[in-house]
Amino acid sequence: MAAWGLWAGLLVLLASLSLVDGSVFLSNQRLKGRFQRDRRNIRPNIILILTDDQDIELGSMQAMNKTRRIMEQGGTHFSNAFVTTPMCCPSRSSMLTGKYVHNHNTYTNNENCSSPSWQAQHEPRTFAVYLNNTGYRTGFFGKYLNEYNGTYIPPGWKEWVGLVKNSRFYNYTLCRNGIREKHGFQYPKDYLTDLITNNSINYFRTSKKLYPHRPVMMVLSHAAPHGPEDSAPQYSEAFPNASQHITPSYNYAPNPDKHWIMRYTGPMKPIHMEFTNMLQRKRLQTLLSVDDSVEKVYNMLVETGELENTYVIYTADHGYHIGQFGLVKGKSMPYEFDIRVPFYIRGPNVEGAAINPHIVLNIDLAPTILDIAGLDIPPDMDGKSVLKLLDTERPVNRLQFNKKGKVWRDSFLVERGKLLHKRPDGKEVTQEENFLPKYQRVKDLCQRAEYQTPCEQLGQKWQCVEDQTGKLRLHKCKGMASLSVARKPGLASMKAQLYGQSSDGCDCDVPDLRMSPFKKKKLLSKKKFKASKNYPRNRSSRSVSVELNGEVFTVDLEDGYQPITPRNLSRRHSFGEEGEDGLEGQEDDDFSGMGGTSSPSTNNDLLVPSSIKVTHRCSILANDTVKCDVGLYKSLQAWKDHKLHIDHEIETLQTKIKNLREVRGHLKRARPEECDCNRFRKVVQEKDKKQWLLKEQKRRKKLRKLLKRLRNNDTCSMPGLTCFTHDNQHWQTAPFWTMGPFCACTSANNNTYWCLRTINETHNFLFCEFATGFLEYFDINTDPYQLLNAVNTLDRHVLNQLHIQLMELRGCKGHRQCNPRTRNLEIGDKEGGSFDEYRQYHRRKWPKMKKPTSKSLGQIWEGWEG
C-alpha cells in the first residue's frame, strides 16, 4: 500500500508540473507577443532636415554654430558626403527613391521633374510610402520638387505642406493637405523657414499627444540658402566681411584644359566679384534662420523626452559655386564645390563628436531611413544604409577569429544631363561644342575613337589625321565604306509620289522622272556647303549631283557599287572639247577634284575616279591617302611655297563664303511667300508626328523667350549658355544691391557628363567623360581644387580601365551593382553583382601619374562610345 501511495504521489506531482509548464509556455507566448508589439511601438522617430544649394567647400557650415554643436558634438559627421547629380530635382528624386538618375529618369530640373511618368512609376516607391504603410506618422514641410504644381498630395504623407514650384522665402504658394494656400511678404508670418519650423514642431507634438506609441518621420525641406536669398530682418546686417568663398579656384580663369563651358567663360569683371561677395553674405544670413530651426527642433525633442529615441539627419541636395573658375554663381558642375554636401546624423547608438571618412551619397538616404525603421531595403534601390558605418566596435570573444572587416564602396557615379537622342540608324546624337574656335573643336572631335581609325569601317564618314605642321584635320572618307550608310528618301521623292498635277495657284508638280533615289539639295546649305571657287565641290564617292529644271538633286549610289573606270565625270572640267578617250589618258595630270560629279554618259553608268587632284601638285588617292610630288618632300622651299599657296586659297575662299552668307541672309529676309501644299505637309506630319511636334515646341519656346527679352529690353543672352541678369530691384530685402545691372552667363543646359569619383587608401581622383567626347582627370590628393586637367598624364590602359568602370556604373541597377569597392572581401558570394565578378578576376590598376608631355593624347581606347 505504501508503494501504491508513493506512485500516486508521483503521478500527482508530474501532473502539476505539466500544468505549470503549460502555463509557463502560454505565458511566454503572451509575453513574446507583447514584447514584439512593444518593439514595434518604440521604433525610433526620424527627422530629416534638408537645405537647398548649401555648399560645404565654401564654408557655409562655419556660420551655423548651433547646428554644429548639436549635430557635430552630439552625432557623427561624414566628411566625404556627395550627391550623384548636382541639380535640385534630380538629386531630390534620388533622395526619395534611393536610385541613381539613370534609374529614375529625372535628368534635369525640367525633364521628368514631377511629371506624370514620375508620379506613376517612382513616386509610389519613395521611403515615405514604405514607412507610412508600417505605422509611421509621416509629414513633409517645405520644398518638394521644382516642378511640383500643388494639384495633388504625393503618396505616403499623412501631413503635407509642400511648396509649389521652386524656392522662395516670401510671396509663395503652399499645398496644405490638398488646399492651396498663398502667402505674402510679412515677417514672421510668411517667412518660409520659420513657417516650416513651426508647422513641423506642432505636428510632432500633436502626433505624440494623440498617438504616443507611434513613431514620427518628418522632412523639413528648407529653401535656404537658395535664391532669392531673403534673410530674416534680424540677420540682415550679419557677416559684413564674408570671404569664405574665396578659394584657390576663385576667379581661376580662363581654363583651356577643361570642358567647353570653362574654355568659353573668362575671368569675372569687378562688378561680378562684388556680386559674389554680396551673394555669399546673403546666403549665410539665410542659413542663420535654419540654424535657429535646428535648435528649436532639438529643444522640442528634449522637452517631449524623445531625443534619445530620435534620429536626426542634416544634409543638402547639392553644393554650390560662387566665383570658382570665373563662374559667377550656380551648380551642376562635377567638381568638389558642387557635389560635396554637409552630412550629419545623430541618434541612438550613434557616436558623438565623431568624423567618419566613408563615402556616403544622397542615394543612401532612403535605404538608411528604411533601415532605421526596421524595414527591408528593396533590392532595386542603388544606395546602402549607413547604419552599418555607425556601429561601434563591440567586444569580441577571444576565441573568435577571421572577423570580417566593414566592406563599403570606394567609387560612385556622378551624372548630369539629358538622354542623348537616337538617330534612325540607332546611334546616339552627341552634343556639339558650342562657339569654340575651329581648331579647338577639331581637337576635341579627334579624341573620339570613331575618327581615329582609318577609313575602312563600314559607315565611317570622317577620319582625323595630323598634317605635316602638326595640326589635326578632319578628312572625309571617300572609300566604299562610306556608301554603306542607309539613306532615307528625300522630300523630293515624297512629293513625286503625292503630286502628279498642279493645283490652282500652287505648283507642287515635279518632273515626270523617277525621283526615289534622289534627295533634293538646297543650294548653299549650312551643313553641306563646302567652300570652293566652283560651287559643286563633291568627291563623288557617296552621291552624284544632277541639275534638273533649275534644281540640284543628289543621286545616292547603290550599296556595293564598284567604280568602273578612274575618270573625271565633270562637264566643267572635261578639258575643252576632248571626249572620254582623251580623259582616260589625262586623269593623273588634269583632274582637279573641284568640279561636279554628273556626266551625260550614254549608258547612264555612274563612275567614281580612283584619285582626286586637289592642287596642281597633290592628289587624294582611292585608299584615302594624300600623295604629292616628290619635290615637295625634298625641297623645303617648295614645301613652303606650296603651303603658302594653299593658305592663300583658303583665305580667298573664306572671304567668298562670308560674302555668300551675307547674300544668303538677305535672301532669307526677302523670301517670297511660297505655295502651301497642304496634302504634302499633312503626310509629313503623319509620318513623323512626334518629331515634328518636338521641333515645333522648341521653336515656339525659343520664340516666346525672344519676345519676352524684346519686351523687357533684355540683351543678356548668349547662344548655348544659361544667362541671368541682376539689378538693383532683384533683392527685396536688406542688404540691397546698389551697383546697377549686369549680365552673366555661367552654365548650359546641354552640358552632359558622366564621372567616376574614387576615394580609398591610395587614390583620390575624379575622372569625367563629357557627351562631346572631352575627358577630364583630376588627382585630388595633389590638386584638391581641380585646377589642372591631368588626363594627358594617364597611360592608355589606365584610361581603358577607368572607362570600363564608368560604363559599368552608368548601367548599374540595385545596390549590389552600384557600390563598387577596391578589393572583394566576400569572394564566392553567389549574389555578387558585376563589380564583384569583375574585381575577382581583374585587379584594379590604379592610375599612375607620369611626367606630362607636349604630345597630344592620341587615340583613347579601342571601341569606345561616349
Short mmCIF file of C-alpha atoms in Angstrom, two decimals, residues 311-738:
data_model
loop_
_atom_site.label_atom_id
_atom_site.label_comp_id
_atom_site.label_asym_id
_atom_site.label_seq_id
_atom_site.Cartn_x
_atom_site.Cartn_y
_atom_site.Cartn_z
CA TYR A 311 17.47 60.01 -35.42
CA VAL A 312 18.18 63.47 -36.83
CA ILE A 313 19.85 63.75 -40.25
CA TYR A 314 21.10 67.03 -41.68
CA THR A 315 22.21 67.37 -45.32
CA ALA A 316 21.71 69.34 -48.58
CA ASP A 317 20.55 68.44 -52.09
CA HIS A 318 23.87 69.59 -53.65
CA GLY A 319 26.70 72.08 -53.32
CA TYR A 320 27.27 75.46 -54.94
CA HIS A 321 29.94 77.64 -56.53
CA ILE A 322 30.43 81.38 -56.16
CA GLY A 323 33.15 82.68 -58.46
CA GLN A 324 35.03 79.40 -58.81
CA PHE A 325 36.76 79.16 -62.22
CA GLY A 326 35.22 82.52 -63.10
CA LEU A 327 31.66 81.17 -62.84
CA VAL A 328 29.71 83.88 -61.04
CA LYS A 329 27.23 81.52 -59.36
CA GLY A 330 25.44 78.24 -59.87
CA LYS A 331 25.74 74.48 -59.60
CA SER A 332 25.62 71.46 -61.97
CA MET A 333 29.40 71.11 -62.36
CA PRO A 334 31.12 67.80 -61.49
CA TYR A 335 33.72 69.45 -59.27
CA GLU A 336 34.05 69.23 -55.49
CA PHE A 337 32.32 72.50 -54.67
CA ASP A 338 29.12 71.31 -56.40
CA ILE A 339 29.00 67.62 -55.45
CA ARG A 340 30.17 67.75 -51.82
CA VAL A 341 27.47 68.39 -49.19
CA PRO A 342 27.23 68.51 -45.40
CA PHE A 343 26.01 65.26 -43.86
CA TYR A 344 25.43 64.80 -40.11
CA ILE A 345 23.49 62.18 -38.20
CA ARG A 346 22.72 61.76 -34.51
CA GLY A 347 20.53 59.30 -32.67
CA PRO A 348 20.54 56.10 -30.61
CA ASN A 349 23.88 54.29 -30.59
CA VAL A 350 25.47 56.98 -32.79
CA GLU A 351 28.86 58.00 -31.53
CA GLY A 352 29.12 61.70 -30.68
CA ALA A 353 31.84 64.08 -31.88
CA ALA A 354 32.97 61.53 -34.47
CA ILE A 355 34.16 62.01 -38.04
CA ASN A 356 33.50 59.18 -40.46
CA PRO A 357 35.58 59.15 -43.69
CA HIS A 358 33.45 56.64 -45.64
CA ILE A 359 31.70 57.78 -48.81
CA VAL A 360 28.00 58.48 -48.29
CA LEU A 361 25.67 59.62 -51.06
CA ASN A 362 22.24 61.15 -51.44
CA ILE A 363 21.01 57.76 -52.71
CA ASP A 364 21.86 56.35 -49.25
CA LEU A 365 19.19 58.42 -47.50
CA ALA A 366 16.20 56.26 -48.44
CA PRO A 367 17.88 52.92 -47.52
CA THR A 368 19.14 54.43 -44.26
CA ILE A 369 15.69 55.68 -43.26
CA LEU A 370 14.15 52.28 -44.04
CA ASP A 371 16.89 50.56 -42.05
CA ILE A 372 16.32 52.84 -39.07
CA ALA A 373 12.62 51.94 -39.19
CA GLY A 374 13.49 48.24 -39.22
CA LEU A 375 12.22 47.63 -42.74
CA ASP A 376 13.76 45.56 -45.50
CA ILE A 377 15.51 47.61 -48.17
CA PRO A 378 14.10 46.98 -51.69
CA PRO A 379 16.73 45.40 -53.94
CA ASP A 380 16.14 47.97 -56.70
CA MET A 381 17.48 50.81 -54.52
CA ASP A 382 21.00 51.74 -55.60
CA GLY A 383 22.10 53.15 -52.24
CA LYS A 384 23.00 51.43 -48.98
CA SER A 385 22.17 52.06 -45.34
CA VAL A 386 24.84 53.99 -43.46
CA LEU A 387 23.84 52.43 -40.13
CA LYS A 388 26.45 49.78 -40.82
CA LEU A 389 29.10 52.51 -40.65
CA LEU A 390 27.74 53.84 -37.35
CA ASP A 391 28.05 50.57 -35.41
CA THR A 392 30.56 50.97 -32.62
CA GLU A 393 33.12 48.21 -32.20
CA ARG A 394 31.74 45.69 -29.74
CA PRO A 395 33.97 43.39 -27.61
CA VAL A 396 34.78 40.20 -29.46
CA ASN A 397 35.06 36.70 -27.96
CA ARG A 398 38.73 35.77 -27.51
CA LEU A 399 38.10 32.56 -29.47
CA GLN A 400 36.58 34.40 -32.46
CA PHE A 401 38.88 34.51 -35.46
CA ASN A 402 38.73 35.78 -39.06
CA LYS A 403 36.41 38.63 -38.23
CA LYS A 404 35.31 40.34 -41.46
CA GLY A 405 36.00 44.00 -41.83
CA LYS A 406 33.44 46.53 -42.98
CA VAL A 407 33.05 46.47 -46.74
CA TRP A 408 31.97 49.74 -48.29
CA ARG A 409 32.09 51.45 -51.66
CA ASP A 410 35.16 53.39 -52.73
CA SER A 411 33.73 54.74 -56.02
CA PHE A 412 30.49 56.22 -57.25
CA LEU A 413 28.93 57.78 -60.32
CA VAL A 414 28.31 61.48 -60.90
CA GLU A 415 25.96 62.01 -63.83
CA ARG A 416 24.26 65.03 -65.24
CA GLY A 417 22.33 65.95 -68.38
CA LYS A 418 19.73 64.69 -70.76
CA LEU A 419 19.48 61.40 -72.58
CA LEU A 420 21.17 61.50 -75.97
CA HIS A 421 18.58 61.16 -78.72
CA LYS A 422 18.75 58.20 -81.06
CA ARG A 423 19.20 58.56 -84.78
CA PRO A 424 17.37 56.30 -87.24
CA ASP A 425 20.50 54.15 -87.55
CA GLY A 426 20.46 53.53 -83.78
CA LYS A 427 23.46 55.68 -82.90
CA GLU A 428 23.33 58.44 -80.31
CA VAL A 429 23.42 62.04 -81.41
CA THR A 430 26.26 63.55 -79.44
CA GLN A 431 26.21 67.11 -78.24
CA GLU A 432 28.32 69.67 -80.00
CA GLU A 433 30.91 72.02 -78.62
CA ASN A 434 29.38 75.48 -78.78
CA PHE A 435 31.12 78.53 -80.18
CA LEU A 436 34.70 77.40 -79.77
CA PRO A 437 37.46 78.15 -82.26
CA LYS A 438 37.54 75.72 -85.14
CA TYR A 439 40.93 74.28 -84.23
CA GLN A 440 39.68 73.58 -80.71
CA ARG A 441 36.53 71.86 -81.97
CA VAL A 442 38.60 69.72 -84.32
CA LYS A 443 40.97 68.81 -81.50
CA ASP A 444 38.07 67.73 -79.31
CA LEU A 445 36.47 65.73 -82.10
CA CYS A 446 39.72 63.96 -82.79
CA GLN A 447 39.60 62.49 -79.29
CA ARG A 448 36.68 60.33 -80.35
CA ALA A 449 37.57 56.81 -81.33
CA GLU A 450 35.24 56.92 -84.33
CA TYR A 451 37.51 59.48 -86.01
CA GLN A 452 40.79 57.80 -85.15
CA THR A 453 40.50 54.62 -87.22
CA PRO A 454 41.35 54.54 -90.95
CA CYS A 455 38.51 54.89 -93.44
CA GLU A 456 37.93 51.15 -93.55
CA GLN A 457 34.96 50.75 -91.21
CA LEU A 458 31.52 50.40 -92.73
CA GLY A 459 29.60 53.61 -92.41
CA GLN A 460 32.60 55.71 -91.37
CA LYS A 461 32.35 59.22 -92.79
CA TRP A 462 35.31 61.09 -91.29
CA GLN A 463 38.90 60.40 -90.32
CA CYS A 464 41.17 62.51 -88.12
CA VAL A 465 44.74 62.90 -89.41
CA GLU A 466 47.70 65.04 -88.43
CA ASP A 467 49.27 67.12 -91.18
CA GLN A 468 52.93 67.95 -91.59
CA THR A 469 52.60 71.10 -89.49
CA GLY A 470 51.27 69.12 -86.53
CA LYS A 471 47.69 70.36 -86.87
CA LEU A 472 44.78 67.92 -86.65
CA ARG A 473 42.47 67.76 -89.64
CA LEU A 474 39.19 66.01 -90.34
CA HIS A 475 39.13 64.33 -93.74
CA LYS A 476 36.04 62.87 -95.31
CA CYS A 477 36.16 59.16 -96.04
CA LYS A 478 35.83 58.64 -99.76
CA GLY A 479 36.01 54.85 -99.98
CA MET A 480 33.14 52.42 -100.42
CA ALA A 481 32.83 52.08 -96.63
CA SER A 482 31.03 55.41 -96.51
CA LEU A 483 28.47 54.18 -99.03
CA SER A 484 27.07 51.56 -96.68
CA VAL A 485 25.13 54.09 -94.63
CA ALA A 486 21.44 53.71 -95.28
CA ARG A 487 19.85 56.83 -96.63
CA LYS A 488 16.25 57.85 -96.26
CA PRO A 489 14.38 59.13 -99.32
CA GLY A 490 14.30 62.86 -99.51
CA LEU A 491 11.39 65.26 -99.64
CA ALA A 492 11.56 65.43 -103.42
CA SER A 493 10.76 61.73 -103.77
CA MET A 494 7.85 62.13 -101.35
CA LYS A 495 6.48 64.96 -103.44
CA ALA A 496 6.82 62.84 -106.57
CA GLN A 497 4.67 60.15 -105.01
CA LEU A 498 1.98 62.58 -103.85
CA TYR A 499 1.59 65.04 -106.72
CA GLY A 500 1.16 64.28 -110.37
CA GLN A 501 -0.51 67.53 -111.36
CA SER A 502 -0.51 71.07 -110.11
CA SER A 503 -3.35 72.65 -108.17
CA ASP A 504 -4.82 76.08 -108.61
CA GLY A 505 -2.31 78.77 -107.79
CA CYS A 506 0.08 76.23 -106.38
CA ASP A 507 2.83 74.45 -108.26
CA CYS A 508 3.59 71.27 -106.33
CA ASP A 509 4.39 69.44 -109.54
CA VAL A 510 7.68 67.69 -110.13
CA PRO A 511 9.16 66.48 -113.44
CA ASP A 512 7.98 63.17 -114.79
CA LEU A 513 11.09 61.39 -113.60
CA ARG A 514 11.79 58.58 -111.15
CA MET A 515 12.91 60.59 -108.09
CA SER A 516 13.05 57.92 -105.41
CA PRO A 517 16.87 57.67 -105.34
CA PHE A 518 17.17 61.47 -105.37
CA LYS A 519 17.49 63.84 -102.48
CA LYS A 520 16.67 67.47 -103.04
CA LYS A 521 19.72 69.52 -102.25
CA LYS A 522 19.40 73.12 -101.14
CA LEU A 523 21.90 75.43 -102.71
CA LEU A 524 24.39 76.86 -100.21
CA SER A 525 23.03 74.72 -97.38
CA LYS A 526 24.59 75.36 -93.98
CA LYS A 527 25.91 71.88 -93.25
CA LYS A 528 26.81 70.50 -96.67
CA PHE A 529 28.24 73.55 -98.42
CA LYS A 530 31.96 73.26 -98.99
CA ALA A 531 33.95 76.40 -99.65
CA SER A 532 35.48 76.41 -103.11
CA LYS A 533 35.95 78.59 -106.16
CA ASN A 534 33.45 76.46 -108.06
CA TYR A 535 30.20 75.56 -106.35
CA PRO A 536 29.69 71.84 -106.92
CA ARG A 537 32.60 70.53 -104.85
CA ASN A 538 31.89 66.85 -104.35
CA ARG A 539 34.33 63.97 -104.18
CA SER A 540 31.87 61.73 -105.95
CA SER A 541 32.11 58.61 -103.83
CA ARG A 542 28.83 58.95 -101.92
CA SER A 543 26.45 60.54 -104.39
CA VAL A 544 26.18 62.11 -107.83
CA SER A 545 24.57 65.50 -108.42
CA VAL A 546 22.38 66.36 -111.40
CA GLU A 547 20.66 69.59 -112.35
CA LEU A 548 17.06 69.32 -113.46
CA ASN A 549 14.79 72.29 -114.25
CA GLY A 550 16.98 74.63 -112.26
CA GLU A 551 17.08 72.42 -109.17
CA VAL A 552 20.02 70.35 -107.99
CA PHE A 553 19.35 66.77 -106.88
CA THR A 554 21.69 64.17 -105.41
CA VAL A 555 21.56 60.57 -106.63
CA ASP A 556 22.58 58.11 -103.91
CA LEU A 557 24.94 55.39 -105.09
CA GLU A 558 23.65 51.87 -104.59
CA ASP A 559 25.13 49.63 -101.86
CA GLY A 560 28.05 47.55 -103.02
CA TYR A 561 28.69 49.77 -106.04
CA GLN A 562 32.17 49.35 -107.52
CA PRO A 563 33.90 52.04 -109.60
CA ILE A 564 34.24 51.15 -113.25
CA THR A 565 36.95 53.42 -114.58
CA PRO A 566 39.01 56.14 -112.91
CA ARG A 567 37.89 59.14 -114.84
CA ASN A 568 36.54 62.60 -114.14
CA LEU A 569 32.87 62.94 -114.89
CA SER A 570 32.62 66.69 -114.54
CA ARG A 571 31.44 68.53 -117.62
CA ARG A 572 33.01 71.71 -116.26
CA HIS A 573 36.40 70.00 -116.13
CA SER A 574 36.22 67.97 -119.32
CA PHE A 575 39.14 69.96 -120.70
CA GLY A 576 37.81 71.67 -123.72
CA GLU A 577 36.26 69.60 -126.48
CA GLU A 578 38.03 66.31 -125.64
CA GLY A 579 35.92 63.23 -125.32
CA GLU A 580 36.09 60.39 -122.89
CA ASP A 581 39.06 58.84 -124.67
CA GLY A 582 41.05 61.96 -124.10
CA LEU A 583 40.15 61.98 -120.44
CA GLU A 584 41.42 58.47 -119.88
CA GLY A 585 44.93 59.49 -120.80
CA GLN A 586 44.98 62.64 -118.70
CA GLU A 587 43.37 61.51 -115.45
CA ASP A 588 46.51 61.85 -113.36
CA ASP A 589 47.59 65.25 -114.63
CA ASP A 590 44.43 67.21 -115.35
CA PHE A 591 41.83 66.08 -112.81
CA SER A 592 41.07 68.99 -110.50
CA GLY A 593 38.74 67.45 -107.93
CA MET A 594 36.73 70.69 -107.79
CA GLY A 595 34.04 70.02 -110.37
CA GLY A 596 30.61 68.42 -110.31
CA THR A 597 30.09 64.71 -110.43
CA SER A 598 27.47 64.31 -113.13
CA SER A 599 28.14 63.33 -116.70
CA PRO A 600 25.91 62.91 -119.71
CA SER A 601 27.04 59.34 -120.27
CA THR A 602 25.21 57.47 -122.97
CA ASN A 603 24.92 54.26 -120.96
CA ASN A 604 23.94 56.08 -117.73
CA ASP A 605 26.80 54.44 -115.78
CA LEU A 606 27.86 56.22 -112.61
CA LEU A 607 31.62 56.23 -112.34
CA VAL A 608 33.93 57.10 -109.44
CA PRO A 609 37.51 58.34 -110.03
CA SER A 610 40.37 56.48 -108.38
CA SER A 611 42.13 59.71 -107.40
CA ILE A 612 41.24 63.36 -106.94
CA LYS A 613 43.72 66.07 -107.78
CA VAL A 614 43.18 68.78 -105.20
CA THR A 615 46.06 71.06 -106.25
CA HIS A 616 48.48 71.01 -109.13
CA ARG A 617 50.97 69.06 -107.00
CA CYS A 618 48.87 67.00 -104.56
CA SER A 619 46.13 64.40 -105.02
CA ILE A 620 43.93 62.21 -102.83
CA LEU A 621 44.17 58.56 -103.79
CA ALA A 622 41.43 55.93 -103.67
CA ASN A 623 42.80 54.48 -100.43
CA ASP A 624 42.16 57.84 -98.70
CA THR A 625 45.81 58.87 -98.60
CA VAL A 626 47.34 62.08 -99.86
CA LYS A 627 50.14 61.96 -102.42
CA CYS A 628 52.16 64.95 -103.59
CA ASP A 629 55.01 65.47 -105.99
CA VAL A 630 58.36 64.14 -104.86
CA GLY A 631 59.79 67.64 -104.96
CA LEU A 632 57.57 68.80 -102.11
CA TYR A 633 59.06 66.19 -99.83
CA LYS A 634 62.68 67.00 -100.75
CA SER A 635 62.73 70.78 -101.06
CA LEU A 636 61.85 72.87 -98.01
CA GLN A 637 61.36 75.97 -100.14
CA ALA A 638 58.98 74.14 -102.47
CA TRP A 639 57.06 72.87 -99.45
CA LYS A 640 56.78 76.40 -98.03
CA ASP A 641 55.69 77.87 -101.37
CA HIS A 642 53.02 75.25 -101.86
CA LYS A 643 51.72 75.61 -98.30
CA LEU A 644 51.62 79.40 -98.77
CA HIS A 645 49.63 78.88 -101.95
CA ILE A 646 47.13 76.66 -100.11
CA ASP A 647 46.78 79.18 -97.25
CA HIS A 648 46.10 81.92 -99.77
CA GLU A 649 43.45 79.82 -101.48
CA ILE A 650 41.79 79.13 -98.13
CA GLU A 651 41.70 82.85 -97.25
CA THR A 652 40.18 83.64 -100.63
CA LEU A 653 37.51 81.00 -100.18
CA GLN A 654 36.73 82.15 -96.65
CA THR A 655 36.17 85.69 -97.93
CA LYS A 656 33.87 84.34 -100.59
CA ILE A 657 31.97 82.27 -98.03
CA LYS A 658 31.47 85.37 -95.90
CA ASN A 659 30.04 87.26 -98.87
CA LEU A 660 27.81 84.37 -99.82
CA ARG A 661 26.47 84.17 -96.29
CA GLU A 662 25.55 87.85 -96.41
CA VAL A 663 23.71 87.27 -99.66
CA ARG A 664 22.02 84.21 -98.17
CA GLY A 665 20.89 86.22 -95.15
CA HIS A 666 19.45 88.86 -97.46
CA LEU A 667 17.59 86.22 -99.45
CA LYS A 668 16.17 84.72 -96.27
CA ARG A 669 14.84 88.11 -95.19
CA ALA A 670 13.42 88.82 -98.64
CA ARG A 671 11.95 85.37 -99.20
CA PRO A 672 8.63 85.49 -101.07
CA GLU A 673 5.59 83.62 -99.90
CA GLU A 674 5.64 80.10 -101.14
CA CYS A 675 2.92 77.72 -102.02
CA ASP A 676 1.25 75.82 -99.17
CA CYS A 677 0.84 72.23 -100.29
CA ASN A 678 -1.47 71.04 -97.53
CA ARG A 679 -1.55 67.45 -98.65
CA PHE A 680 2.21 67.14 -98.64
CA ARG A 681 2.50 68.83 -95.24
CA LYS A 682 -0.13 66.50 -93.75
CA VAL A 683 1.70 63.40 -94.94
CA VAL A 684 4.98 64.65 -93.44
CA GLN A 685 3.29 65.25 -90.10
CA GLU A 686 1.67 61.81 -90.09
CA LYS A 687 4.95 60.12 -91.00
CA ASP A 688 6.90 61.59 -88.10
CA LYS A 689 4.39 63.46 -85.97
CA LYS A 690 6.27 63.12 -82.73
CA GLN A 691 9.48 64.58 -84.10
CA TRP A 692 7.62 67.41 -85.77
CA LEU A 693 5.81 68.29 -82.55
CA LEU A 694 9.06 68.36 -80.59
CA LYS A 695 10.66 70.70 -83.09
CA GLU A 696 7.59 72.91 -83.10
CA GLN A 697 7.57 73.12 -79.31
CA LYS A 698 11.23 74.06 -79.25
CA ARG A 699 10.68 76.68 -81.91
CA ARG A 700 7.77 78.24 -80.06
CA LYS A 701 9.67 78.18 -76.79
CA LYS A 702 12.60 80.00 -78.37
CA LEU A 703 10.19 82.48 -79.92
CA ARG A 704 8.50 83.15 -76.59
CA LYS A 705 11.86 83.71 -74.92
CA LEU A 706 12.92 86.04 -77.70
CA LEU A 707 9.70 88.06 -77.49
CA LYS A 708 9.99 88.24 -73.71
CA ARG A 709 13.54 89.57 -73.97
CA LEU A 710 12.46 92.10 -76.55
CA ARG A 711 9.57 93.29 -74.38
CA ASN A 712 11.84 93.62 -71.36
CA ASN A 713 14.64 95.13 -73.42
CA ASP A 714 16.81 92.26 -72.21
CA THR A 715 20.06 91.83 -74.09
CA CYS A 716 21.52 89.30 -71.64
CA SER A 717 21.62 86.18 -73.74
CA MET A 718 24.26 84.03 -75.32
CA PRO A 719 23.61 81.04 -77.59
CA GLY A 720 24.20 77.74 -75.84
CA LEU A 721 24.57 79.22 -72.35
CA THR A 722 22.18 79.93 -69.50
CA CYS A 723 22.41 83.59 -68.52
CA PHE A 724 20.96 85.69 -65.73
CA THR A 725 20.56 89.40 -65.09
CA HIS A 726 20.83 91.22 -61.82
CA ASP A 727 19.83 94.78 -60.99
CA ASN A 728 19.03 96.98 -58.01
CA GLN A 729 15.45 95.64 -57.80
CA HIS A 730 16.36 91.93 -57.69
CA TRP A 731 16.71 91.62 -53.90
CA GLN A 732 13.70 92.87 -51.97
CA THR A 733 15.27 92.54 -48.51
CA ALA A 734 18.36 94.08 -46.94
CA PRO A 735 21.22 94.20 -47.66
CA PHE A 736 20.37 95.67 -51.06
CA TRP A 737 22.37 95.69 -54.28
CA THR A 738 23.19 99.24 -55.39
#
